Amino acid sequence: DSGVTQTPKHLITATGQRVTLRCSPRSGDLSVYWYQQSLDQGLQFLIQYYNGEERAKGNILERFSAQQFPDLHSELNLSSLELGDSALYFCASSVASGRKETQYFGPGTRLLVL
Amino acid sequence: AQTVTQSQPEMSVQEAETVTLSCTYDTSESDYYLFWYKQPPSRQMILVIRQEAYKQQNATENRFSVNFQKAAKSFSLKISDSQLGDAAMYFCAYRKPYGGSQGNLIFGKGTKLSVKP
């Protein structure tokens, strides 16, 4: 158990819908990263938050957004869902202490868009 | 942009034997971190081992060790005394040396390892 929690574990929804994925980082970790794992794209970085502020963006679609709250949990919002958004979404957290930073992954949320 | 390549989509090893998974990467940086993550059927991403590029000594973690060849930009994972529980997808990943805004991981496509009893 990495100490990172993600809810829900599974999500099934329809095209055009909106969903919210939640991540609670390890105690003391200020940085949260979101990654998407799909069959065709592999593991891709989406977005990073550090202590409530957006720090970096990767291959995140405009239909997707995220935020990190004062208690440091983070939510990834996916809207106008398409079939191709079906994937495993991971969040990872780290202390973000510079050189020694190691990211620990949550169990992931498996999203299926029908 | 940095890239990570795992040229072996699938590998197989006999239980108790040794297997080596390959990874190459491309970067213009001289300082960075490299990782191997394991993803078993449960889909959990588990950190196996980490290598700091400025350290010449190869990292080891119990039965897992790496062969880090900086000039060749190669970072292979050796699993000794393979066990059935080692069966999983293995991902090689690269990260710039500093966290904060440059800390995201760049992953290879993965190698699926099967362990035969």
Coordinates of N, CA and C in Angstrom, one line a residue:
Chain A
D1 N 0.9 -1.2 0.0 CA 0.0 0.0 0.0 C 0.9 1.3 0.0
S2 N 0.7 2.1 -1.0 CA 1.6 3.3 -1.2 C 1.2 4.4 -0.3
G3 N 0.0 4.4 0.2 CA -0.5 5.5 1.1 C -1.3 6.5 0.3
V4 N -1.3 6.3 -1.0 CA -2.1 7.2 -1.9 C -3.4 6.5 -2.2
T5 N -4.5 7.2 -2.0 CA -5.8 6.7 -2.2 C -6.5 7.4 -3.4
Q6 N -7.3 6.6 -4.2 CA -8.0 7.1 -5.3 C -9.4 6.5 -5.2
T7 N -10.4 7.4 -5.5 CA -11.8 6.9 -5.6 C -12.4 7.6 -6.8
P8 N -13.4 6.9 -7.5 CA -13.7 5.5 -7.2 C -12.7 4.5 -7.9
K9 N -12.8 3.3 -7.7 CA -11.9 2.3 -8.3 C -12.3 2.1 -9.7
H10 N -13.6 2.0 -10.0 CA -14.1 1.8 -11.3 C -15.2 2.8 -11.6
L11 N -15.3 3.2 -12.8 CA -16.4 4.2 -13.2 C -16.8 3.8 -14.6
I12 N -18.1 3.6 -14.8 CA -18.7 3.4 -16.1 C -19.7 4.5 -16.4
T13 N -19.5 5.1 -17.5 CA -20.4 6.2 -17.9 C -20.6 6.2 -19.4
A14 N -21.4 7.2 -19.8 CA -21.7 7.3 -21.2 C -21.0 8.5 -21.9
T15 N -20.9 8.4 -23.2 CA -20.3 9.5 -23.9 C -21.1 10.8 -23.7
G16 N -20.3 11.9 -23.6 CA -20.9 13.2 -23.3 C -21.1 13.6 -21.9
Q17 N -20.8 12.6 -21.0 CA -21.0 12.8 -19.6 C -19.8 13.5 -19.0
R18 N -19.9 13.8 -17.7 CA -18.8 14.4 -16.9 C -18.6 13.6 -15.7
V19 N -17.3 13.4 -15.3 CA -17.0 12.6 -14.1 C -15.9 13.3 -13.4
T20 N -15.8 13.0 -12.1 CA -14.8 13.5 -11.2 C -14.0 12.4 -10.5
L21 N -12.7 12.4 -10.7 CA -11.9 11.4 -10.0 C -11.2 12.1 -8.8
R22 N -11.1 11.3 -7.8 CA -10.5 11.9 -6.5 C -9.2 11.2 -6.1
C23 N -8.3 12.0 -5.6 CA -7.0 11.5 -5.1 C -6.6 12.1 -3.8
S24 N -6.3 11.3 -2.8 CA -5.7 11.8 -1.6 C -4.3 11.4 -1.5
P25 N -3.4 12.3 -1.4 CA -1.9 12.0 -1.4 C -1.5 11.4 -0.1
R26 N -0.3 10.9 0.0 CA 0.3 10.4 1.2 C 0.4 11.6 2.2
S27 N 0.3 11.2 3.5 CA 0.4 12.2 4.5 C 1.8 13.0 4.3
G28 N 1.7 14.3 4.3 CA 2.9 15.1 4.2 C 3.3 15.4 2.7
D29 N 2.8 14.7 1.8 CA 3.1 15.0 0.4 C 2.3 16.2 -0.1
L30 N 3.1 17.2 -0.8 CA 2.5 18.4 -1.2 C 2.2 18.3 -2.7
S31 N 2.8 17.4 -3.4 CA 2.7 17.4 -4.9 C 1.8 16.2 -5.4
V32 N 1.0 16.5 -6.3 CA 0.1 15.5 -6.9 C 0.3 15.5 -8.4
Y33 N 0.5 14.4 -9.0 CA 0.6 14.2 -10.4 C -0.6 13.3 -10.9
W34 N -1.1 13.7 -12.1 CA -2.1 12.8 -12.7 C -1.5 12.2 -14.0
Y35 N -1.7 10.9 -14.1 CA -1.3 10.2 -15.3 C -2.5 9.4 -15.9
Q36 N -2.4 9.3 -17.2 CA -3.4 8.5 -17.9 C -2.7 7.3 -18.6
Q37 N -3.3 6.1 -18.4 CA -2.7 4.9 -19.0 C -3.8 4.3 -20.0
S38 N -3.5 4.3 -21.2 CA -4.4 3.7 -22.2 C -3.6 2.8 -23.1
L39 N -4.3 1.9 -23.8 CA -3.6 0.9 -24.6 C -2.8 1.6 -25.8
D40 N -3.4 2.6 -26.4 CA -2.7 3.2 -27.5 C -1.7 4.2 -27.1
Q41 N -1.9 5.0 -26.1 CA -0.9 6.0 -25.7 C 0.0 5.7 -24.6
G42 N -0.2 4.5 -24.0 CA 0.7 4.2 -22.8 C 0.4 5.1 -21.6
L43 N 1.5 5.3 -20.8 CA 1.4 6.1 -19.6 C 1.8 7.5 -19.9
Q44 N 0.9 8.4 -19.8 CA 1.1 9.8 -20.1 C 0.9 10.7 -18.9
F45 N 1.7 11.7 -18.8 CA 1.5 12.7 -17.7 C 0.5 13.7 -18.2
L46 N -0.4 14.0 -17.3 CA -1.5 15.0 -17.6 C -1.2 16.3 -16.9
I47 N -1.1 16.3 -15.6 CA -1.0 17.6 -14.9 C -0.5 17.4 -13.5
Q48 N 0.2 18.5 -13.0 CA 0.7 18.4 -11.7 C 0.3 19.6 -10.9
Y49 N 0.0 19.4 -9.6 CA -0.3 20.4 -8.6 C 0.7 20.3 -7.5
Y50 N 1.0 21.5 -7.0 CA 1.9 21.5 -5.8 C 1.3 22.5 -4.8
N51 N 0.9 22.0 -3.7 CA 0.4 22.8 -2.6 C -0.7 23.8 -3.1
G52 N -1.6 23.2 -3.9 CA -2.7 24.0 -4.3 C -2.6 24.7 -5.6
E53 N -1.4 24.8 -6.1 CA -1.2 25.5 -7.4 C -0.8 24.6 -8.5
E54 N -1.3 24.9 -9.7 CA -0.9 24.1 -10.9 C 0.6 24.4 -11.2
R55 N 1.4 23.3 -11.4 CA 2.8 23.5 -11.6 C 3.2 23.1 -13.0
A56 N 2.6 22.1 -13.6 CA 3.0 21.7 -14.9 C 1.9 21.0 -15.6
K57 N 1.8 21.2 -16.9 CA 0.8 20.5 -17.8 C 1.5 19.6 -18.8
G58 N 0.9 18.5 -19.0 CA 1.4 17.6 -20.0 C 0.4 17.5 -21.1
N59 N 0.1 16.3 -21.5 CA -0.8 16.1 -22.6 C -2.3 16.0 -22.2
I60 N -2.7 17.1 -21.5 CA -4.1 17.1 -21.0 C -5.0 17.8 -22.0
L61 N -6.1 17.2 -22.2 CA -7.1 17.8 -23.1 C -7.8 19.0 -22.5
E62 N -8.3 19.9 -23.3 CA -9.0 21.0 -22.8 C -10.3 20.6 -22.0
R63 N -10.8 19.5 -22.4 CA -12.0 19.0 -21.7 C -11.7 18.5 -20.3
F64 N -10.5 18.3 -20.0 CA -10.1 17.9 -18.7 C -9.5 19.0 -17.8
S65 N -9.8 19.0 -16.6 CA -9.3 20.0 -15.7 C -9.0 19.3 -14.3
A66 N -8.3 20.0 -13.5 CA -7.9 19.5 -12.2 C -7.8 20.6 -11.2
Q67 N -7.8 20.2 -9.9 CA -7.5 21.2 -8.9 C -7.1 20.5 -7.7
Q68 N -6.3 21.2 -6.8 CA -5.9 20.7 -5.5 C -6.4 21.6 -4.4
F69 N -7.0 21.0 -3.5 CA -7.7 21.7 -2.4 C -6.8 22.0 -1.2
P70 N -7.2 22.8 -0.3 CA -6.4 23.2 0.8 C -6.0 22.0 1.7
D71 N -6.8 20.9 1.7 CA -6.4 19.7 2.5 C -5.5 18.8 1.6
L72 N -5.1 19.3 0.5 CA -4.2 18.7 -0.5 C -4.7 17.5 -1.3
H73 N -6.0 17.2 -1.1 CA -6.5 16.2 -2.0 C -6.7 16.9 -3.4
S74 N -6.8 16.0 -4.4 CA -6.9 16.6 -5.8 C -8.1 15.9 -6.5
E75 N -8.6 16.6 -7.4 CA -9.7 16.1 -8.2 C -9.4 16.3 -9.7
L76 N -9.7 15.3 -10.5 CA -9.5 15.4 -12.0 C -10.9 15.3 -12.6
N77 N -11.3 16.4 -13.3 CA -12.6 16.5 -13.9 C -12.5 16.2 -15.4
L78 N -13.3 15.3 -15.8 CA -13.3 14.9 -17.2 C -14.7 15.2 -17.8
S79 N -14.8 16.0 -18.8 CA -16.1 16.4 -19.3 C -16.2 16.0 -20.8
S80 N -17.5 16.1 -21.3 CA -17.8 15.7 -22.7 C -17.0 14.5 -23.1
L81 N -17.2 13.4 -22.3 CA -16.4 12.2 -22.4 C -16.6 11.6 -23.8
E82 N -15.5 11.0 -24.3 CA -15.5 10.3 -25.6 C -15.1 8.9 -25.3
L83 N -15.4 8.0 -26.3 CA -15.0 6.6 -26.1 C -13.5 6.5 -25.8
G84 N -12.7 7.3 -26.5 CA -11.2 7.3 -26.4 C -10.7 7.7 -25.0
D85 N -11.6 8.2 -24.2 CA -11.1 8.6 -22.8 C -11.1 7.4 -21.9
S86 N -11.6 6.3 -22.3 CA -11.5 5.1 -21.5 C -10.1 4.8 -21.2
A87 N -9.8 4.7 -20.0 CA -8.4 4.5 -19.6 C -8.3 4.2 -18.1
L88 N -7.1 4.0 -17.6 CA -6.8 3.9 -16.2 C -6.1 5.2 -15.8
Y89 N -6.7 5.9 -14.9 CA -6.1 7.2 -14.4 C -5.5 7.0 -13.1
F90 N -4.2 7.4 -13.0 CA -3.4 7.3 -11.8 C -3.2 8.7 -11.3
C91 N -3.1 8.7 -9.9 CA -2.5 9.9 -9.3 C -1.3 9.4 -8.6
A92 N -0.3 10.3 -8.5 CA 0.9 9.9 -7.7 C 1.2 11.1 -6.9
S93 N 1.8 10.9 -5.7 CA 2.1 12.0 -4.9 C 3.6 11.9 -4.5
S94 N 4.1 13.1 -4.1 CA 5.5 13.2 -3.7 C 5.7 14.3 -2.7
V95 N 6.7 14.3 -2.0 CA 7.0 15.4 -1.1 C 7.4 16.6 -1.9
A96 N 8.0 16.4 -3.1 CA 8.5 17.5 -3.9 C 9.6 18.2 -3.2
S97 N 10.6 17.4 -2.8 CA 11.7 18.0 -2.1 C 12.9 18.2 -3.0
G98 N 12.7 18.2 -4.3 CA 13.8 18.4 -5.2 C 14.4 17.1 -5.6
R99 N 15.7 17.0 -5.5 CA 16.5 15.9 -6.1 C 15.9 14.5 -5.7
K100 N 15.6 14.4 -4.5 CA 15.3 13.1 -4.0 C 13.8 12.7 -4.2
E101 N 13.1 13.5 -4.9 CA 11.6 13.3 -5.0 C 11.4 11.9 -5.7
T102 N 10.5 11.1 -5.0 CA 10.0 9.9 -5.6 C 8.5 9.9 -5.6
Q103 N 8.0 9.5 -6.7 CA 6.5 9.5 -6.8 C 5.9 8.2 -6.4
Y104 N 4.9 8.2 -5.6 CA 4.2 7.0 -5.2 C 2.8 7.0 -5.8
F105 N 2.4 5.9 -6.4 CA 1.2 5.9 -7.2 C 0.0 5.3 -6.3
G106 N -1.1 5.9 -6.6 CA -2.3 5.3 -6.1 C -2.8 4.1 -6.9
P107 N -3.8 3.4 -6.5 CA -4.3 2.2 -7.2 C -4.9 2.4 -8.5
G108 N -5.3 3.7 -8.8 CA -5.9 4.0 -10.1 C -7.4 4.0 -10.1
T109 N -8.0 4.7 -11.0 CA -9.4 4.7 -11.3 C -9.6 4.2 -12.7
R110 N -10.3 3.1 -12.9 CA -10.5 2.6 -14.3 C -11.8 3.2 -14.8
L111 N -11.7 4.0 -15.9 CA -12.8 4.6 -16.5 C -13.2 4.0 -17.8
L112 N -14.5 3.6 -17.9 CA -15.0 3.0 -19.1 C -16.1 3.9 -19.6
V113 N -15.9 4.4 -20.8 CA -16.9 5.3 -21.5 C -17.6 4.5 -22.5
L114 N -18.9 4.3 -22.4 CA -19.7 3.5 -23.4 C -20.5 4.4 -24.3
Chain B
A1 N 13.1 16.8 -26.6 CA 12.3 16.2 -25.6 C 12.8 14.8 -25.3
Q2 N 12.7 14.5 -24.0 CA 13.2 13.2 -23.6 C 12.3 12.0 -24.0
T3 N 12.9 10.9 -24.4 CA 12.1 9.7 -24.7 C 12.7 8.5 -24.0
V4 N 11.8 7.6 -23.8 CA 12.2 6.3 -23.2 C 11.7 5.2 -24.1
T5 N 12.6 4.2 -24.4 CA 12.3 3.1 -25.3 C 12.6 1.8 -24.6
Q6 N 11.5 1.0 -24.6 CA 11.7 -0.4 -24.2 C 11.4 -1.3 -25.4
S7 N 12.4 -1.9 -25.9 CA 12.4 -2.6 -27.2 C 11.8 -4.0 -27.1
Q8 N 11.6 -4.5 -25.9 CA 11.1 -5.9 -25.7 C 9.6 -5.8 -25.2
P9 N 8.7 -6.0 -26.1 CA 7.3 -6.0 -25.6 C 7.0 -7.1 -24.6
E10 N 7.6 -8.2 -24.8 CA 7.3 -9.4 -23.9 C 8.6 -10.2 -23.7
M11 N 8.7 -10.7 -22.5 CA 9.8 -11.5 -22.1 C 9.3 -12.7 -21.2
S12 N 10.1 -13.7 -21.2 CA 9.7 -14.9 -20.5 C 10.9 -15.4 -19.7
V13 N 10.7 -15.9 -18.5 CA 11.8 -16.5 -17.7 C 11.3 -17.7 -16.9
Q14 N 12.2 -18.6 -16.7 CA 11.9 -19.8 -15.9 C 12.1 -19.4 -14.4
E15 N 11.2 -19.9 -13.6 CA 11.3 -19.6 -12.2 C 12.7 -20.0 -11.7
A16 N 13.3 -19.1 -10.9 CA 14.6 -19.2 -10.3 C 15.7 -18.8 -11.2
E17 N 15.4 -18.5 -12.5 CA 16.4 -18.0 -13.4 C 16.5 -16.5 -13.3
T18 N 17.5 -16.0 -14.1 CA 17.7 -14.6 -14.2 C 17.2 -14.0 -15.5
V19 N 16.7 -12.8 -15.5 CA 16.2 -12.2 -16.7 C 16.6 -10.7 -16.7
T20 N 16.9 -10.2 -17.9 CA 17.3 -8.8 -18.0 C 16.3 -8.1 -19.0
L21 N 15.7 -7.0 -18.5 CA 14.8 -6.2 -19.3 C 15.6 -4.9 -19.7
S22 N 15.4 -4.6 -21.0 CA 16.2 -3.5 -21.6 C 15.4 -2.1 -21.6
C23 N 16.2 -1.1 -21.5 CA 15.6 0.3 -21.6 C 16.7 1.2 -22.1
T24 N 16.3 2.0 -23.1 CA 17.2 3.1 -23.6 C 16.4 4.4 -23.5
Y25 N 17.2 5.4 -23.4 CA 16.5 6.7 -23.3 C 17.3 7.8 -24.0
D26 N 16.7 8.9 -24.3 CA 17.3 9.9 -25.0 C 17.1 11.2 -24.3
T27 N 18.2 11.9 -23.9 CA 18.1 13.2 -23.3 C 19.4 13.9 -23.5
S28 N 19.3 15.3 -23.5 CA 20.5 16.1 -23.6 C 21.0 16.6 -22.2
E29 N 20.2 16.1 -21.2 CA 20.6 16.5 -19.8 C 21.7 15.6 -19.3
S30 N 22.5 16.1 -18.4 CA 23.6 15.3 -17.8 C 23.2 14.7 -16.5
D31 N 22.2 15.3 -15.9 CA 21.7 14.9 -14.6 C 20.2 14.6 -14.6
Y32 N 19.9 13.4 -14.1 CA 18.5 13.0 -14.2 C 18.3 11.8 -13.3
Y33 N 17.1 11.3 -13.2 CA 16.8 10.1 -12.5 C 16.2 9.1 -13.4
L34 N 16.4 7.8 -13.1 CA 15.8 6.7 -13.9 C 15.1 5.8 -12.9
F35 N 14.0 5.2 -13.3 CA 13.2 4.3 -12.5 C 12.8 3.1 -13.2
W36 N 12.6 2.0 -12.5 CA 11.8 0.9 -12.9 C 10.6 0.7 -12.0
Y37 N 9.4 0.7 -12.7 CA 8.2 0.5 -12.0 C 7.6 -0.9 -12.4
K38 N 7.0 -1.6 -11.5 CA 6.3 -2.8 -11.8 C 4.8 -2.6 -11.7
Q39 N 4.1 -3.2 -12.7 CA 2.6 -3.1 -12.7 C 2.1 -4.6 -12.8
P40 N 1.7 -5.2 -11.6 CA 1.2 -6.5 -11.7 C -0.3 -6.5 -12.2
P41 N -0.9 -7.6 -12.3 CA -2.3 -7.7 -12.8 C -3.2 -6.8 -12.0
S42 N -2.9 -6.5 -10.8 CA -3.8 -5.6 -10.0 C -3.8 -4.2 -10.5
R43 N -2.8 -3.9 -11.4 CA -2.6 -2.5 -12.0 C -2.0 -1.5 -11.2
Q44 N -1.7 -1.9 -9.9 CA -0.9 -0.9 -9.0 C 0.4 -0.7 -9.6
M45 N 0.9 0.6 -9.6 CA 2.3 0.9 -10.0 C 3.2 0.9 -8.8
I46 N 4.2 0.0 -8.8 CA 5.0 -0.2 -7.7 C 6.5 0.2 -8.1
L47 N 7.1 1.0 -7.3 CA 8.5 1.4 -7.6 C 9.4 0.2 -7.2
V48 N 10.2 -0.2 -8.2 CA 11.1 -1.3 -8.0 C 12.5 -0.8 -7.6
I49 N 13.0 0.2 -8.4 CA 14.4 0.6 -8.2 C 14.6 2.0 -8.8
R50 N 15.5 2.7 -8.2 CA 15.8 4.1 -8.7 C 17.3 4.3 -8.9
Q51 N 17.7 5.0 -10.0 CA 19.1 5.3 -10.2 C 19.3 6.7 -10.4
E52 N 20.3 7.3 -9.8 CA 20.6 8.7 -10.0 C 21.7 8.8 -11.0
A53 N 21.6 9.6 -12.0 CA 22.5 9.6 -13.1 C 23.9 10.0 -12.7
Y54 N 24.0 10.8 -11.7 CA 25.3 11.3 -11.3 C 26.1 10.3 -10.4
K55 N 25.4 9.2 -10.1 CA 26.1 8.2 -9.3 C 26.5 7.0 -10.3
Q56 N 27.7 6.7 -10.3 CA 28.2 5.7 -11.2 C 27.8 4.3 -10.7
Q57 N 27.7 4.1 -9.4 CA 27.4 2.8 -8.9 C 26.0 2.4 -9.2
N58 N 25.8 1.2 -9.7 CA 24.5 0.6 -10.1 C 23.7 0.4 -8.9
A59 N 22.4 0.8 -8.9 CA 21.5 0.5 -7.8 C 21.1 -0.9 -7.7
T60 N 20.9 -1.4 -6.5 CA 20.4 -2.7 -6.2 C 19.3 -2.7 -5.1
E61 N 18.4 -3.6 -5.3 CA 17.3 -3.7 -4.3 C 17.0 -5.2 -4.2
N62 N 17.6 -5.9 -3.3 CA 17.4 -7.3 -3.1 C 17.7 -8.1 -4.4
R63 N 16.7 -8.7 -5.0 CA 17.0 -9.5 -6.2 C 17.0 -8.6 -7.5
F64 N 16.7 -7.3 -7.3 CA 16.7 -6.4 -8.5 C 17.9 -5.6 -8.6
S65 N 18.5 -5.5 -9.7 CA 19.7 -4.6 -9.9 C 19.6 -4.0 -11.3
V66 N 20.3 -2.9 -11.5 CA 20.3 -2.3 -12.8 C 21.7 -2.3 -13.3
N67 N 21.8 -2.2 -14.6 CA 23.1 -1.9 -15.3 C 22.9 -0.6 -16.0
F68 N 23.5 0.4 -15.4 CA 23.3 1.8 -15.9 C 24.6 2.2 -16.7
Q69 N 24.4 2.4 -18.0 CA 25.4 2.8 -18.9 C 25.1 4.2 -19.4
K70 N 25.7 5.2 -18.7 CA 25.3 6.6 -19.1 C 25.7 7.0 -20.5
A71 N 26.9 6.6 -20.9 CA 27.3 7.1 -22.2 C 26.4 6.4 -23.3
A72 N 26.0 5.2 -23.1 CA 25.1 4.5 -24.1 C 23.7 4.8 -23.8
K73 N 23.4 5.6 -22.8 CA 22.0 5.9 -22.4 C 21.1 4.6 -22.3
S74 N 21.7 3.7 -21.6 CA 21.0 2.4 -21.4 C 20.8 2.2 -19.9
F75 N 19.7 1.5 -19.6 CA 19.3 1.3 -18.2 C 18.5 0.0 -18.1
S76 N 19.2 -1.1 -17.9 CA 18.6 -2.4 -17.9 C 18.3 -2.9 -16.5
L77 N 17.3 -3.7 -16.4 CA 16.9 -4.2 -15.1 C 17.2 -5.7 -15.1
K78 N 17.9 -6.2 -14.1 CA 18.2 -7.6 -13.9 C 17.4 -8.1 -12.7
I79 N 16.6 -9.2 -13.0 CA 15.9 -9.8 -11.9 C 16.5 -11.2 -11.7
S80 N 17.1 -11.4 -10.5 CA 17.7 -12.7 -10.2 C 16.7 -13.6 -9.4
D81 N 16.9 -14.9 -9.6 CA 16.1 -15.8 -8.8 C 14.6 -15.5 -9.0
S82 N 14.2 -15.4 -10.3 CA 12.8 -15.0 -10.6 C 11.8 -15.8 -9.8
Q83 N 10.8 -15.1 -9.4 CA 9.7 -15.7 -8.7 C 8.4 -15.5 -9.4
L84 N 7.4 -16.4 -9.1 CA 6.1 -16.2 -9.8 C 5.5 -14.9 -9.6
G85 N 5.7 -14.3 -8.5 CA 5.2 -13.0 -8.2 C 5.9 -11.8 -9.0
D86 N 6.9 -12.2 -9.7 CA 7.6 -11.1 -10.5 C 6.9 -10.9 -11.8
A87 N 5.9 -11.8 -12.1 CA 5.2 -11.7 -13.4 C 4.4 -10.4 -13.4
A88 N 4.7 -9.5 -14.3 CA 4.0 -8.2 -14.4 C 4.5 -7.4 -15.6
M89 N 3.9 -6.2 -15.8 CA 4.5 -5.3 -16.7 C 5.5 -4.5 -16.0
Y90 N 6.6 -4.2 -16.7 CA 7.7 -3.4 -16.1 C 7.9 -2.2 -17.0
F91 N 7.9 -1.0 -16.3 CA 8.0 0.2 -17.0 C 9.3 0.9 -16.6
C92 N 10.0 1.4 -17.6 CA 11.2 2.2 -17.4 C 10.7 3.6 -17.4
A93 N 11.3 4.5 -16.6 CA 10.8 5.9 -16.5 C 12.0 6.8 -16.3
Y94 N 11.9 8.0 -16.8 CA 12.9 9.0 -16.7 C 12.3 10.3 -16.0
R95 N 13.1 10.9 -15.2 CA 12.7 12.2 -14.6 C 13.9 13.2 -14.6
K96 N 13.6 14.4 -14.8 CA 14.7 15.4 -14.6 C 15.0 15.5 -13.1
P97 N 16.2 16.0 -12.8 CA 16.7 15.9 -11.4 C 15.9 16.6 -10.4
Y98 N 15.2 17.7 -10.8 CA 14.5 18.5 -9.8 C 13.0 18.2 -9.8
G99 N 12.4 18.2 -8.7 CA 11.0 18.0 -8.6 C 10.3 19.3 -9.0
G100 N 9.2 19.7 -8.3 CA 8.6 20.9 -8.7 C 8.0 20.8 -10.1
S101 N 8.3 21.8 -10.9 CA 7.6 21.9 -12.2 C 8.2 21.0 -13.2
Q102 N 9.3 20.3 -12.9 CA 9.9 19.5 -13.9 C 9.9 18.0 -13.5
G103 N 9.0 17.7 -12.6 CA 9.2 16.4 -11.9 C 8.4 15.2 -12.5
N104 N 7.7 15.5 -13.6 CA 6.8 14.4 -14.1 C 7.7 13.3 -14.7
L105 N 7.2 12.1 -14.6 CA 7.9 10.9 -15.2 C 7.5 10.7 -16.7
I106 N 8.5 10.3 -17.4 CA 8.3 9.9 -18.8 C 8.6 8.4 -18.9
F107 N 7.5 7.7 -19.4 CA 7.6 6.3 -19.3 C 7.8 5.7 -20.7
G108 N 8.4 4.5 -20.7 CA 8.5 3.6 -21.9 C 7.2 2.9 -22.0
K109 N 7.1 2.1 -23.1 CA 5.8 1.4 -23.4 C 5.6 0.2 -22.5
G110 N 6.7 -0.3 -21.9 CA 6.6 -1.4 -21.0 C 7.0 -2.7 -21.6
T111 N 7.4 -3.6 -20.7 CA 7.7 -5.0 -21.1 C 6.9 -5.9 -20.2
K112 N 6.2 -6.8 -20.8 CA 5.4 -7.8 -20.1 C 6.3 -9.0 -19.8
L113 N 6.5 -9.3 -18.5 CA 7.3 -10.4 -18.1 C 6.4 -11.5 -17.6
S114 N 6.7 -12.7 -18.2 CA 6.0 -13.9 -17.7 C 7.0 -14.8 -17.0
V115 N 6.6 -15.5 -15.9 CA 7.5 -16.4 -15.2 C 6.9 -17.8 -15.2
K116 N 7.6 -18.7 -15.8 CA 7.2 -20.1 -15.9 C 7.6 -20.9 -14.7
P117 N 6.7 -21.7 -14.2 CA 7.0 -22.5 -13.1 C 7.8 -23.7 -13.5

